[in-house]
mmCIF file of C-alpha atoms and ligand atoms in Angstrom:
data_model
loop_
_atom_site.group_PDB
_atom_site.id
_atom_site.type_symbol
_atom_site.label_atom_id
_atom_site.label_comp_id
_atom_site.label_asym_id
_atom_site.label_seq_id
_atom_site.Cartn_x
_atom_site.Cartn_y
_atom_site.Cartn_z
ATOM 1 C CA MET A 258 -27.889 -3.444 6.033
ATOM 2 C CA ASN A 259 -24.515 -3.490 7.796
ATOM 3 C CA LYS A 260 -21.766 -2.428 5.368
ATOM 4 C CA ASN A 261 -18.971 -2.340 7.930
ATOM 5 C CA ILE A 262 -15.445 -3.121 6.755
ATOM 6 C CA LEU A 263 -12.662 -3.382 9.330
ATOM 7 C CA VAL A 264 -9.691 -1.398 7.984
ATOM 8 C CA THR A 265 -6.490 -1.934 9.940
ATOM 9 C CA GLY A 266 -3.900 0.782 9.418
ATOM 10 C CA GLY A 267 -6.752 2.919 8.112
ATOM 11 C CA LEU A 268 -5.131 6.239 9.050
ATOM 12 C CA GLY A 269 -1.923 5.407 7.149
ATOM 13 C CA TYR A 270 -1.102 6.466 3.608
ATOM 14 C CA ILE A 271 -2.905 3.815 1.548
ATOM 15 C CA GLY A 272 -5.477 2.927 4.219
ATOM 16 C CA SER A 273 -6.720 6.519 4.530
ATOM 17 C CA HIS A 274 -7.244 6.867 0.766
ATOM 18 C CA THR A 275 -9.006 3.518 0.731
ATOM 19 C CA CYS A 276 -11.315 4.656 3.565
ATOM 20 C CA VAL A 277 -12.308 7.650 1.420
ATOM 21 C CA GLU A 278 -13.119 5.379 -1.528
ATOM 22 C CA LEU A 279 -14.969 2.875 0.676
ATOM 23 C CA ILE A 280 -17.135 5.640 2.123
ATOM 24 C CA SER A 281 -17.800 7.036 -1.360
ATOM 25 C CA ALA A 282 -18.935 3.562 -2.408
ATOM 26 C CA GLY A 283 -21.374 3.327 0.527
ATOM 27 C CA TYR A 284 -19.343 1.294 3.033
ATOM 28 C CA THR A 285 -18.458 2.209 6.616
ATOM 29 C CA PRO A 286 -14.790 1.626 7.402
ATOM 30 C CA ILE A 287 -14.123 0.718 11.022
ATOM 31 C CA ILE A 288 -10.646 2.138 11.376
ATOM 32 C CA LEU A 289 -8.177 0.428 13.686
ATOM 33 C CA ASP A 290 -4.763 2.095 13.926
ATOM 34 C CA ASP A 291 -2.206 2.436 16.722
ATOM 35 C CA LEU A 292 -0.928 5.782 15.304
ATOM 36 C CA SER A 293 2.608 4.383 15.161
ATOM 37 C CA ASN A 294 3.112 5.809 11.664
ATOM 38 C CA CYS A 295 0.359 8.369 11.121
ATOM 39 C CA LYS A 296 -1.456 11.264 12.735
ATOM 40 C CA GLU A 297 -4.846 11.097 14.419
ATOM 41 C CA SER A 298 -5.922 14.215 12.477
ATOM 42 C CA VAL A 299 -6.228 12.017 9.372
ATOM 43 C CA HIS A 300 -9.459 10.637 10.866
ATOM 44 C CA ALA A 301 -11.099 14.069 10.830
ATOM 45 C CA ARG A 302 -9.795 14.725 7.340
ATOM 46 C CA ILE A 303 -11.302 11.516 5.977
ATOM 47 C CA GLN A 304 -14.607 12.662 7.445
ATOM 48 C CA THR A 305 -14.256 16.159 5.965
ATOM 49 C CA ILE A 306 -13.437 14.864 2.481
ATOM 50 C CA THR A 307 -16.382 12.464 2.510
ATOM 51 C CA GLN A 308 -18.728 14.732 4.500
ATOM 52 C CA LYS A 309 -19.475 11.889 6.922
ATOM 53 C CA ASN A 310 -19.034 12.486 10.618
ATOM 54 C CA ASN A 311 -19.726 9.067 12.075
ATOM 55 C CA ILE A 312 -16.779 6.983 10.893
ATOM 56 C CA PRO A 313 -15.585 4.841 13.811
ATOM 57 C CA PHE A 314 -11.923 5.046 14.776
ATOM 58 C CA VAL A 315 -10.382 2.767 17.394
ATOM 59 C CA ARG A 316 -6.866 3.554 18.561
ATOM 60 C CA GLY A 317 -5.011 0.342 19.294
ATOM 61 C CA ASP A 318 -2.701 -2.454 18.259
ATOM 62 C CA VAL A 319 -3.979 -5.124 15.864
ATOM 63 C CA CYS A 320 -2.077 -7.670 17.977
ATOM 64 C CA ASN A 321 -4.368 -6.927 20.945
ATOM 65 C CA ARG A 322 -6.813 -9.866 20.868
ATOM 66 C CA ASN A 323 -9.169 -8.422 23.475
ATOM 67 C CA LEU A 324 -9.481 -5.267 21.457
ATOM 68 C CA LEU A 325 -10.167 -7.288 18.308
ATOM 69 C CA ASP A 326 -12.860 -9.247 20.187
ATOM 70 C CA ASN A 327 -14.536 -5.991 21.183
ATOM 71 C CA ILE A 328 -14.397 -4.627 17.641
ATOM 72 C CA PHE A 329 -15.757 -7.797 16.033
ATOM 73 C CA SER A 330 -18.556 -8.065 18.625
ATOM 74 C CA GLU A 331 -19.556 -4.446 18.320
ATOM 75 C CA TYR A 332 -19.238 -3.783 14.588
ATOM 76 C CA LYS A 333 -19.687 -7.233 13.004
ATOM 77 C CA PRO A 334 -17.563 -6.415 9.943
ATOM 78 C CA LEU A 335 -18.422 -8.074 6.629
ATOM 79 C CA ALA A 336 -14.788 -8.115 5.587
ATOM 80 C CA VAL A 337 -11.328 -7.105 6.742
ATOM 81 C CA MET A 338 -8.796 -5.013 4.813
ATOM 82 C CA HIS A 339 -5.393 -5.396 6.431
ATOM 83 C CA PHE A 340 -3.025 -2.466 5.813
ATOM 84 C CA ALA A 341 -1.411 -2.254 9.264
ATOM 85 C CA GLY A 342 2.228 -3.207 9.367
ATOM 86 C CA SER A 343 5.760 -1.902 9.195
ATOM 87 C CA LYS A 344 6.965 -1.046 5.703
ATOM 88 C CA ALA A 345 10.465 0.435 5.528
ATOM 89 C CA VAL A 346 12.886 -1.912 3.770
ATOM 90 C CA GLY A 347 16.044 -0.387 5.284
ATOM 91 C CA GLU A 348 14.640 -0.390 8.817
ATOM 92 C CA SER A 349 13.601 -4.023 8.389
ATOM 93 C CA ILE A 350 17.245 -4.971 7.873
ATOM 94 C CA GLN A 351 18.192 -3.160 11.117
ATOM 95 C CA LYS A 352 15.196 -4.436 13.122
ATOM 96 C CA PRO A 353 14.121 -7.767 11.627
ATOM 97 C CA LEU A 354 12.356 -9.014 14.766
ATOM 98 C CA LEU A 355 10.157 -5.929 14.922
ATOM 99 C CA TYR A 356 9.128 -6.541 11.308
ATOM 100 C CA TYR A 357 8.429 -10.250 11.748
ATOM 101 C CA ARG A 358 6.511 -9.523 14.957
ATOM 102 C CA ASN A 359 4.437 -6.641 13.675
ATOM 103 C CA ASN A 360 3.662 -7.934 10.206
ATOM 104 C CA LEU A 361 3.115 -11.603 11.046
ATOM 105 C CA GLU A 362 1.465 -11.236 14.439
ATOM 106 C CA THR A 363 -1.043 -8.612 13.286
ATOM 107 C CA THR A 364 -2.052 -10.911 10.447
ATOM 108 C CA LEU A 365 -2.339 -14.057 12.598
ATOM 109 C CA SER A 366 -4.315 -12.220 15.305
ATOM 110 C CA LEU A 367 -6.742 -10.934 12.719
ATOM 111 C CA LEU A 368 -7.189 -14.258 10.934
ATOM 112 C CA GLU A 369 -7.782 -16.156 14.183
ATOM 113 C CA THR A 370 -10.279 -13.565 15.348
ATOM 114 C CA MET A 371 -12.048 -13.722 11.991
ATOM 115 C CA GLN A 372 -12.282 -17.494 12.423
ATOM 116 C CA ASN A 373 -13.813 -17.042 15.889
ATOM 117 C CA TYR A 374 -16.413 -14.580 14.620
ATOM 118 C CA ASN A 375 -17.157 -16.356 11.348
ATOM 119 C CA VAL A 376 -15.931 -13.480 9.184
ATOM 120 C CA LYS A 377 -14.485 -14.985 6.005
ATOM 121 C CA SER A 378 -13.516 -12.194 3.684
ATOM 122 C CA PHE A 379 -9.932 -10.909 3.888
ATOM 123 C CA ILE A 380 -8.034 -8.458 1.683
ATOM 124 C CA PHE A 381 -4.297 -8.212 2.222
ATOM 125 C CA SER A 382 -1.794 -5.490 1.274
ATOM 126 C CA SER A 383 1.035 -7.334 -0.404
ATOM 127 C CA SER A 384 3.759 -5.945 -2.580
ATOM 128 C CA ALA A 385 5.422 -6.409 -5.958
ATOM 129 C CA THR A 386 8.528 -7.116 -3.885
ATOM 130 C CA VAL A 387 7.400 -10.784 -3.620
ATOM 131 C CA TYR A 388 8.357 -11.246 -7.302
ATOM 132 C CA GLY A 389 11.963 -10.804 -6.225
ATOM 133 C CA GLU A 390 14.932 -10.772 -8.544
ATOM 134 C CA ASP A 391 14.280 -13.820 -10.696
ATOM 135 C CA ASN A 392 11.377 -12.648 -12.853
ATOM 136 C CA THR A 393 11.459 -10.423 -15.912
ATOM 137 C CA PRO A 394 8.786 -7.708 -16.170
ATOM 138 C CA PRO A 395 5.972 -7.351 -17.012
ATOM 139 C CA LEU A 396 5.299 -9.278 -13.791
ATOM 140 C CA VAL A 397 2.389 -11.712 -13.922
ATOM 141 C CA GLU A 398 0.496 -13.051 -10.906
ATOM 142 C CA ASP A 399 1.365 -16.709 -11.522
ATOM 143 C CA MET A 400 5.132 -16.141 -11.650
ATOM 144 C CA LYS A 401 7.232 -17.802 -8.968
ATOM 145 C CA THR A 402 7.591 -15.644 -5.845
ATOM 146 C CA GLY A 403 9.923 -15.661 -2.878
ATOM 147 C CA SER A 404 13.429 -14.634 -3.922
ATOM 148 C CA VAL A 405 13.125 -11.591 -1.694
ATOM 149 C CA THR A 406 16.195 -9.874 -0.309
ATOM 150 C CA ASN A 407 15.114 -8.224 2.957
ATOM 151 C CA PRO A 408 13.017 -8.970 6.066
ATOM 152 C CA TYR A 409 10.168 -6.628 5.013
ATOM 153 C CA GLY A 410 9.786 -8.424 1.676
ATOM 154 C CA ARG A 411 10.044 -11.785 3.414
ATOM 155 C CA THR A 412 7.132 -10.888 5.725
ATOM 156 C CA LYS A 413 4.976 -10.189 2.651
ATOM 157 C CA TYR A 414 6.045 -13.470 1.055
ATOM 158 C CA MET A 415 5.495 -15.412 4.300
ATOM 159 C CA ILE A 416 2.032 -13.937 4.797
ATOM 160 C CA GLU A 417 1.113 -14.831 1.226
ATOM 161 C CA GLU A 418 2.191 -18.419 1.953
ATOM 162 C CA ILE A 419 0.163 -18.456 5.188
ATOM 163 C CA LEU A 420 -2.876 -17.244 3.238
ATOM 164 C CA LYS A 421 -2.385 -19.949 0.603
ATOM 165 C CA ASP A 422 -2.337 -22.593 3.361
ATOM 166 C CA LEU A 423 -5.415 -21.065 4.957
ATOM 167 C CA HIS A 424 -7.201 -21.195 1.629
ATOM 168 C CA ILE A 425 -6.484 -24.936 1.373
ATOM 169 C CA ALA A 426 -7.934 -25.547 4.842
ATOM 170 C CA GLU A 427 -10.841 -23.083 4.690
ATOM 171 C CA LYS A 428 -12.406 -23.449 1.280
ATOM 172 C CA ASP A 429 -15.281 -21.118 2.024
ATOM 173 C CA TRP A 430 -13.095 -18.072 2.772
ATOM 174 C CA SER A 431 -12.543 -15.310 0.262
ATOM 175 C CA ILE A 432 -8.875 -14.350 0.460
ATOM 176 C CA THR A 433 -7.594 -11.570 -1.788
ATOM 177 C CA ILE A 434 -3.927 -10.721 -2.076
ATOM 178 C CA LEU A 435 -3.247 -7.358 -3.713
ATOM 179 C CA ARG A 436 0.322 -6.819 -4.898
ATOM 180 C CA TYR A 437 0.953 -3.103 -5.018
ATOM 181 C CA PHE A 438 3.527 -1.611 -7.339
ATOM 182 C CA ASN A 439 4.715 1.930 -6.431
ATOM 183 C CA PRO A 440 1.908 3.992 -4.833
ATOM 184 C CA VAL A 441 2.440 7.757 -5.103
ATOM 185 C CA GLY A 442 0.448 10.992 -5.131
ATOM 186 C CA ALA A 443 -2.291 12.162 -2.811
ATOM 187 C CA ASP A 444 -6.034 12.709 -2.658
ATOM 188 C CA ALA A 445 -7.147 15.481 -5.035
ATOM 189 C CA SER A 446 -8.372 17.471 -1.999
ATOM 190 C CA ALA A 447 -4.744 17.725 -0.755
ATOM 191 C CA MET A 448 -6.095 16.957 2.734
ATOM 192 C CA ILE A 449 -4.483 13.520 3.013
ATOM 193 C CA GLY A 450 -1.290 12.189 1.472
ATOM 194 C CA GLU A 451 1.995 10.494 2.227
ATOM 195 C CA ASP A 452 3.648 11.838 5.341
ATOM 196 C CA PRO A 453 6.800 9.804 6.047
ATOM 197 C CA ASN A 454 8.735 10.290 9.275
ATOM 198 C CA GLY A 455 12.239 11.691 8.779
ATOM 199 C CA VAL A 456 14.091 11.577 5.470
ATOM 200 C CA PRO A 457 12.017 9.690 2.891
ATOM 201 C CA ASN A 458 13.386 6.482 1.362
ATOM 202 C CA ASN A 459 11.088 6.452 -1.651
ATOM 203 C CA LEU A 460 11.590 8.475 -4.787
ATOM 204 C CA MET A 461 8.454 10.630 -5.022
ATOM 205 C CA PRO A 462 8.362 11.870 -1.398
ATOM 206 C CA TYR A 463 12.090 12.559 -1.635
ATOM 207 C CA ILE A 464 11.656 14.625 -4.808
ATOM 208 C CA ALA A 465 8.758 16.452 -3.121
ATOM 209 C CA LYS A 466 11.012 17.498 -0.247
ATOM 210 C CA VAL A 467 13.695 18.730 -2.644
ATOM 211 C CA ALA A 468 11.083 20.675 -4.620
ATOM 212 C CA SER A 469 9.821 22.294 -1.422
ATOM 213 C CA GLY A 470 13.356 23.216 -0.360
ATOM 214 C CA GLU A 471 13.401 20.951 2.698
ATOM 215 C CA LEU A 472 16.154 18.784 1.180
ATOM 216 C CA SER A 473 18.938 20.127 -1.015
ATOM 217 C CA GLU A 474 19.196 17.630 -3.879
ATOM 218 C CA LEU A 475 17.963 14.288 -5.150
ATOM 219 C CA LYS A 476 20.476 11.466 -5.285
ATOM 220 C CA ILE A 477 19.736 9.277 -8.273
ATOM 221 C CA PHE A 478 20.831 5.768 -7.407
ATOM 222 C CA GLY A 479 22.632 4.759 -10.578
ATOM 223 C CA ASN A 480 22.361 5.691 -14.257
ATOM 224 C CA ASP A 481 24.109 2.613 -15.584
ATOM 225 C CA TYR A 482 21.185 0.190 -15.615
ATOM 226 C CA ASN A 483 20.212 -1.542 -18.819
ATOM 227 C CA THR A 484 17.255 0.810 -19.362
ATOM 228 C CA ALA A 485 16.593 3.530 -21.960
ATOM 229 C CA ASP A 486 18.159 6.361 -19.916
ATOM 230 C CA GLY A 487 20.127 4.158 -17.510
ATOM 231 C CA THR A 488 18.013 4.947 -14.421
ATOM 232 C CA GLY A 489 15.746 2.482 -12.629
ATOM 233 C CA ILE A 490 12.228 1.796 -13.922
ATOM 234 C CA ARG A 491 9.148 1.340 -11.707
ATOM 235 C CA ASP A 492 5.388 1.160 -12.111
ATOM 236 C CA TYR A 493 4.109 4.250 -10.270
ATOM 237 C CA ILE A 494 0.394 4.143 -9.452
ATOM 238 C CA HIS A 495 -1.729 6.977 -8.093
ATOM 239 C CA VAL A 496 -2.850 6.127 -4.558
ATOM 240 C CA THR A 497 -6.470 6.961 -5.409
ATOM 241 C CA ASP A 498 -6.419 4.432 -8.253
ATOM 242 C CA LEU A 499 -4.903 1.920 -5.841
ATOM 243 C CA ALA A 500 -7.620 2.655 -3.281
ATOM 244 C CA LYS A 501 -10.337 2.147 -5.895
ATOM 245 C CA GLY A 502 -8.710 -1.204 -6.696
ATOM 246 C CA HIS A 503 -9.533 -2.318 -3.138
ATOM 247 C CA VAL A 504 -13.185 -1.407 -3.528
ATOM 248 C CA ALA A 505 -13.269 -3.301 -6.845
ATOM 249 C CA ALA A 506 -11.670 -6.346 -5.192
ATOM 250 C CA LEU A 507 -14.171 -6.199 -2.321
ATOM 251 C CA GLU A 508 -17.155 -5.905 -4.638
ATOM 252 C CA LYS A 509 -16.069 -8.460 -7.246
ATOM 253 C CA LYS A 510 -14.339 -11.060 -5.079
ATOM 254 C CA GLY A 511 -15.169 -10.305 -1.431
ATOM 255 C CA GLU A 512 -18.027 -12.796 -1.375
ATOM 256 C CA GLU A 513 -16.532 -15.339 -3.784
ATOM 257 C CA SER A 514 -14.733 -18.117 -1.956
ATOM 258 C CA GLY A 515 -11.195 -18.855 -3.049
ATOM 259 C CA LEU A 516 -7.752 -17.333 -3.239
ATOM 260 C CA HIS A 517 -7.588 -14.285 -5.493
ATOM 261 C CA ILE A 518 -4.293 -12.621 -6.367
ATOM 262 C CA TYR A 519 -3.998 -9.363 -8.312
ATOM 263 C CA ASN A 520 -1.318 -6.914 -9.283
ATOM 264 C CA LEU A 521 -2.342 -3.322 -8.697
ATOM 265 C CA GLY A 522 -0.183 -1.337 -11.078
ATOM 266 C CA THR A 523 -0.614 0.660 -14.256
ATOM 267 C CA GLY A 524 1.326 -1.744 -16.437
ATOM 268 C CA ASN A 525 3.686 1.079 -17.496
ATOM 269 C CA GLY A 526 7.238 1.551 -16.337
ATOM 270 C CA LEU A 527 8.766 4.999 -15.844
ATOM 271 C CA SER A 528 12.394 5.849 -15.175
ATOM 272 C CA VAL A 529 13.687 8.017 -12.342
ATOM 273 C CA MET A 530 14.534 10.701 -14.911
ATOM 274 C CA GLU A 531 10.989 10.640 -16.311
ATOM 275 C CA VAL A 532 9.475 11.059 -12.842
ATOM 276 C CA LEU A 533 11.877 13.887 -12.086
ATOM 277 C CA LYS A 534 11.016 15.637 -15.368
ATOM 278 C CA SER A 535 7.281 15.372 -14.683
ATOM 279 C CA TYR A 536 7.737 16.762 -11.161
ATOM 280 C CA GLN A 537 9.685 19.723 -12.503
ATOM 281 C CA GLU A 538 6.972 20.413 -15.069
ATOM 282 C CA THR A 539 4.030 20.239 -12.665
ATOM 283 C CA SER A 540 5.743 22.144 -9.844
ATOM 284 C CA GLY A 541 7.605 24.645 -12.003
ATOM 285 C CA VAL A 542 10.592 24.120 -9.699
ATOM 286 C CA THR A 543 14.041 23.099 -10.910
ATOM 287 C CA ILE A 544 15.033 20.090 -8.829
ATOM 288 C CA PRO A 545 18.798 19.704 -8.312
ATOM 289 C CA TYR A 546 20.119 16.162 -8.543
ATOM 290 C CA ILE A 547 23.329 14.185 -8.576
ATOM 291 C CA ILE A 548 24.022 10.686 -9.810
ATOM 292 C CA THR A 549 25.372 8.363 -7.117
ATOM 293 C CA GLY A 550 26.041 4.621 -6.999
ATOM 294 C CA ARG A 551 23.308 2.004 -7.177
ATOM 295 C CA ARG A 552 21.332 1.312 -3.996
ATOM 296 C CA ASP A 553 21.862 -2.211 -2.606
ATOM 297 C CA GLY A 554 19.085 -4.587 -3.537
ATOM 298 C CA ASP A 555 17.568 -2.353 -6.256
ATOM 299 C CA LEU A 556 16.262 -3.914 -9.448
ATOM 300 C CA ALA A 557 16.756 -2.281 -12.862
ATOM 301 C CA ALA A 558 13.072 -2.559 -13.731
ATOM 302 C CA SER A 559 9.812 -3.626 -12.108
ATOM 303 C CA TYR A 560 6.367 -3.146 -13.629
ATOM 304 C CA ALA A 561 3.114 -5.029 -13.641
ATOM 305 C CA CYS A 562 1.113 -6.914 -16.143
ATOM 306 C CA ALA A 563 -2.198 -5.275 -15.228
ATOM 307 C CA ASP A 564 -4.444 -7.539 -17.351
ATOM 308 C CA LYS A 565 -5.841 -9.815 -14.632
ATOM 309 C CA ALA A 566 -7.232 -7.014 -12.473
ATOM 310 C CA ARG A 567 -8.742 -5.357 -15.544
ATOM 311 C CA GLN A 568 -10.375 -8.573 -16.748
ATOM 312 C CA GLU A 569 -11.579 -9.960 -13.416
ATOM 313 C CA LEU A 570 -12.134 -6.869 -11.261
ATOM 314 C CA GLY A 571 -13.108 -4.467 -14.039
ATOM 315 C CA TRP A 572 -10.512 -2.135 -12.560
ATOM 316 C CA SER A 573 -7.619 -0.311 -14.166
ATOM 317 C CA ALA A 574 -5.553 2.690 -13.170
ATOM 318 C CA LYS A 575 -6.826 5.919 -14.724
ATOM 319 C CA LYS A 576 -4.378 8.569 -13.570
ATOM 320 C CA ASN A 577 -1.094 9.347 -15.326
ATOM 321 C CA ILE A 578 2.272 10.567 -14.058
ATOM 322 C CA HIS A 579 1.203 14.194 -14.480
ATOM 323 C CA ASP A 580 -1.733 13.590 -12.082
ATOM 324 C CA MET A 581 0.597 11.815 -9.650
ATOM 325 C CA THR A 582 3.252 14.511 -9.480
ATOM 326 C CA LEU A 583 0.679 17.332 -9.467
ATOM 327 C CA ASP A 584 -1.281 15.813 -6.554
ATOM 328 C CA SER A 585 1.951 15.126 -4.692
ATOM 329 C CA TRP A 586 3.023 18.754 -5.174
ATOM 330 C CA ASN A 587 -0.392 20.144 -4.190
ATOM 331 C CA TRP A 588 -0.286 18.026 -1.030
ATOM 332 C CA ILE A 589 3.199 19.273 -0.123
ATOM 333 C CA LYS A 590 2.289 22.899 -0.836
ATOM 334 C CA SER A 591 -0.966 22.649 1.143
ATOM 335 C CA GLY A 592 0.946 22.450 4.427
ATOM 336 C CA ASN A 593 -1.460 19.717 5.570
ATOM 337 C CA SER A 594 1.312 17.141 6.113
HETATM 338 P P1 LIG B 297 1.634 3.400 6.495
HETATM 339 O O1 LIG B 297 2.755 3.186 7.438
HETATM 340 O O2 LIG B 297 1.349 4.777 6.033
HETATM 341 O O3 LIG B 297 0.287 2.774 7.081
HETATM 342 C C1 LIG B 297 0.275 1.677 7.961
HETATM 343 C C2 LIG B 297 -0.569 2.079 9.149
HETATM 344 O O4 LIG B 297 -0.635 0.980 10.053
HETATM 345 C C3 LIG B 297 -0.006 3.277 9.930
HETATM 346 O O5 LIG B 297 -1.027 4.251 10.069
HETATM 347 C C4 LIG B 297 0.404 2.688 11.280
HETATM 348 O O6 LIG B 297 0.184 3.625 12.323
HETATM 349 C C5 LIG B 297 -0.488 1.468 11.378
HETATM 350 N N1 LIG B 297 0.051 0.332 12.155
HETATM 351 C C6 LIG B 297 1.269 -0.243 12.047
HETATM 352 N N2 LIG B 297 1.362 -1.278 12.903
HETATM 353 C C7 LIG B 297 0.183 -1.361 13.559
HETATM 354 C C8 LIG B 297 -0.336 -2.216 14.549
HETATM 355 N N3 LIG B 297 0.383 -3.221 15.066
HETATM 356 N N4 LIG B 297 -1.600 -2.007 14.993
HETATM 357 C C9 LIG B 297 -2.355 -0.976 14.496
HETATM 358 N N5 LIG B 297 -1.914 -0.137 13.559
HETATM 359 C C10 LIG B 297 -0.653 -0.336 13.084
HETATM 360 O O7 LIG B 297 1.900 2.432 5.230
HETATM 361 P P2 LIG B 297 1.194 2.405 3.813
HETATM 362 O O8 LIG B 297 2.143 2.943 2.818
HETATM 363 O O9 LIG B 297 -0.165 2.953 3.914
HETATM 364 O O10 LIG B 297 1.134 0.838 3.593
HETATM 365 C C11 LIG B 297 -0.016 0.085 3.955
HETATM 366 C C12 LIG B 297 0.272 -1.390 3.654
HETATM 367 O O11 LIG B 297 0.617 -1.536 2.275
HETATM 368 C C13 LIG B 297 1.442 -1.949 4.456
HETATM 369 O O12 LIG B 297 1.125 -3.280 4.814
HETATM 370 C C14 LIG B 297 2.569 -1.926 3.462
HETATM 371 O O13 LIG B 297 3.533 -2.899 3.743
HETATM 372 C C15 LIG B 297 1.847 -2.227 2.161
HETATM 373 N N6 LIG B 297 2.553 -1.732 0.974
HETATM 374 C C16 LIG B 297 2.909 -0.406 0.906
HETATM 375 C C17 LIG B 297 3.607 0.054 -0.212
HETATM 376 C C18 LIG B 297 4.040 1.492 -0.311
HETATM 377 O O14 LIG B 297 4.883 1.801 -1.153
HETATM 378 N N7 LIG B 297 3.512 2.417 0.478
HETATM 379 C C19 LIG B 297 3.934 -0.842 -1.262
HETATM 380 C C20 LIG B 297 3.538 -2.172 -1.150
HETATM 381 C C21 LIG B 297 2.849 -2.611 -0.026
HETATM 382 N N1 LIG B 298 15.545 6.277 -6.185
HETATM 383 C C1 LIG B 298 16.522 7.233 -6.363
HETATM 384 N N2 LIG B 298 16.752 8.114 -5.340
HETATM 385 C C2 LIG B 298 16.047 8.102 -4.178
HETATM 386 C C3 LIG B 298 15.036 7.126 -4.015
HETATM 387 C C4 LIG B 298 14.818 6.217 -5.044
HETATM 388 O O1 LIG B 298 17.181 7.272 -7.399
HETATM 389 O O2 LIG B 298 16.313 8.926 -3.292
HETATM 390 C C5 LIG B 298 15.252 5.319 -7.282
HETATM 391 C C6 LIG B 298 15.434 3.865 -6.920
HETATM 392 O O3 LIG B 298 16.767 3.471 -7.172
HETATM 393 C C7 LIG B 298 14.421 3.185 -7.851
HETATM 394 C C8 LIG B 298 13.297 4.207 -7.962
HETATM 395 O O4 LIG B 298 13.879 5.461 -7.611
HETATM 396 O O5 LIG B 298 14.973 2.992 -9.146
HETATM 397 C C9 LIG B 298 12.113 3.931 -7.038
HETATM 398 O O6 LIG B 298 12.590 3.775 -5.711
HETATM 399 P P1 LIG B 298 11.591 3.620 -4.484
HETATM 400 O O7 LIG B 298 12.425 3.454 -3.248
HETATM 401 O O8 LIG B 298 10.602 4.737 -4.519
HETATM 402 O O9 LIG B 298 10.774 2.290 -4.819
HETATM 403 P P2 LIG B 298 11.268 0.751 -4.864
HETATM 404 O O10 LIG B 298 12.704 0.741 -5.306
HETATM 405 O O11 LIG B 298 11.091 0.218 -3.498
HETATM 406 O O12 LIG B 298 10.388 0.105 -5.872
#
């Protein structure tokens, strides 16, 4: 039986780890990626990790309708997992049109093509950012969304709204929105991981580059928040746990019509200082840091209520912060990035 799943952005950070988990669960990801934010070598690495050498990879833009037609005709995917998009908050403020174009147009092109080919199962990469500033953690799926502060976050909110409208019109579709908290770490093989262009914006890849000596010190953005040690709190989740959450969503909800929304987080908040301490312990490297002012738009604390995914998908995150920092460090040390 055909177990093809179209995975857009499948050579990127989260997509590549999800391809590994899909293959391990017996699916064949059909990877579509334009290589705008990843390396083609990730394709071979996915195949090496999973010991499968026939995983299709198509290089191209998800906005290219002719290409989508060819892919849907040839591979007849059962479902679509949509990771492709632009994801840097700061860049989205500088280049809002690029973000609206890439994130909205990829999604609309895919959904319209799915309609044409009668494919009705869609899993979307959303973000905890849609909860915005007005909710108090732990964040629960039915809280009000939308008070987002930047174009990137607005694209996620807008796509969620588009999917809610689609669900009203197309009752027989299965639409799953997964709201990721803070994905970190790397595959245990250290063959794939996060490989940001330039200076990282996110905490864990930044710490990794300080630990490896590529950057001189970590700047901690504020220690005057109303938190136990004054630094910001987030819900860090190992990328392999996150990837397994996609397989759980596909298996539990991919054939059940309706709109399904889940947080993918651990349910535990950790401060910047706690992450830093763990990284120092696992790497054995002393990581220099300074305290600077708060970063614009940052929240004091954001973490998930992880109950719904556990109850309905039978999924919960298994890896702890030690696993996350150790796999990040092993990935950096491997020289595979
Ligand atoms: P990533 O940049 O590593 O992966 C995205 C992939 O999509 C890249 O390989 C890129 O080359 C590809 N791509 C971009 N535009 C494309 C297009 N038009 N056509 C074809 N390919 C295209 O990002 P990621 O961290 O793996 O994130 C995946 C998804 O998860 C994104 O939608 C992102 O917004 C969302 N998300 C990420 C995080 C995070 O912290 N990493 C948090 C919440 C949500
Ligand atoms: N952070 C920091 N220095 C950095 C990057 C991030 O102190 O160089 C802090 C940031 O203020 C937040 C936490 O680390 O409290 C996580 O930031 P990240 O950008 O990784 O995730 P997000 O804020 O988007 O959830």
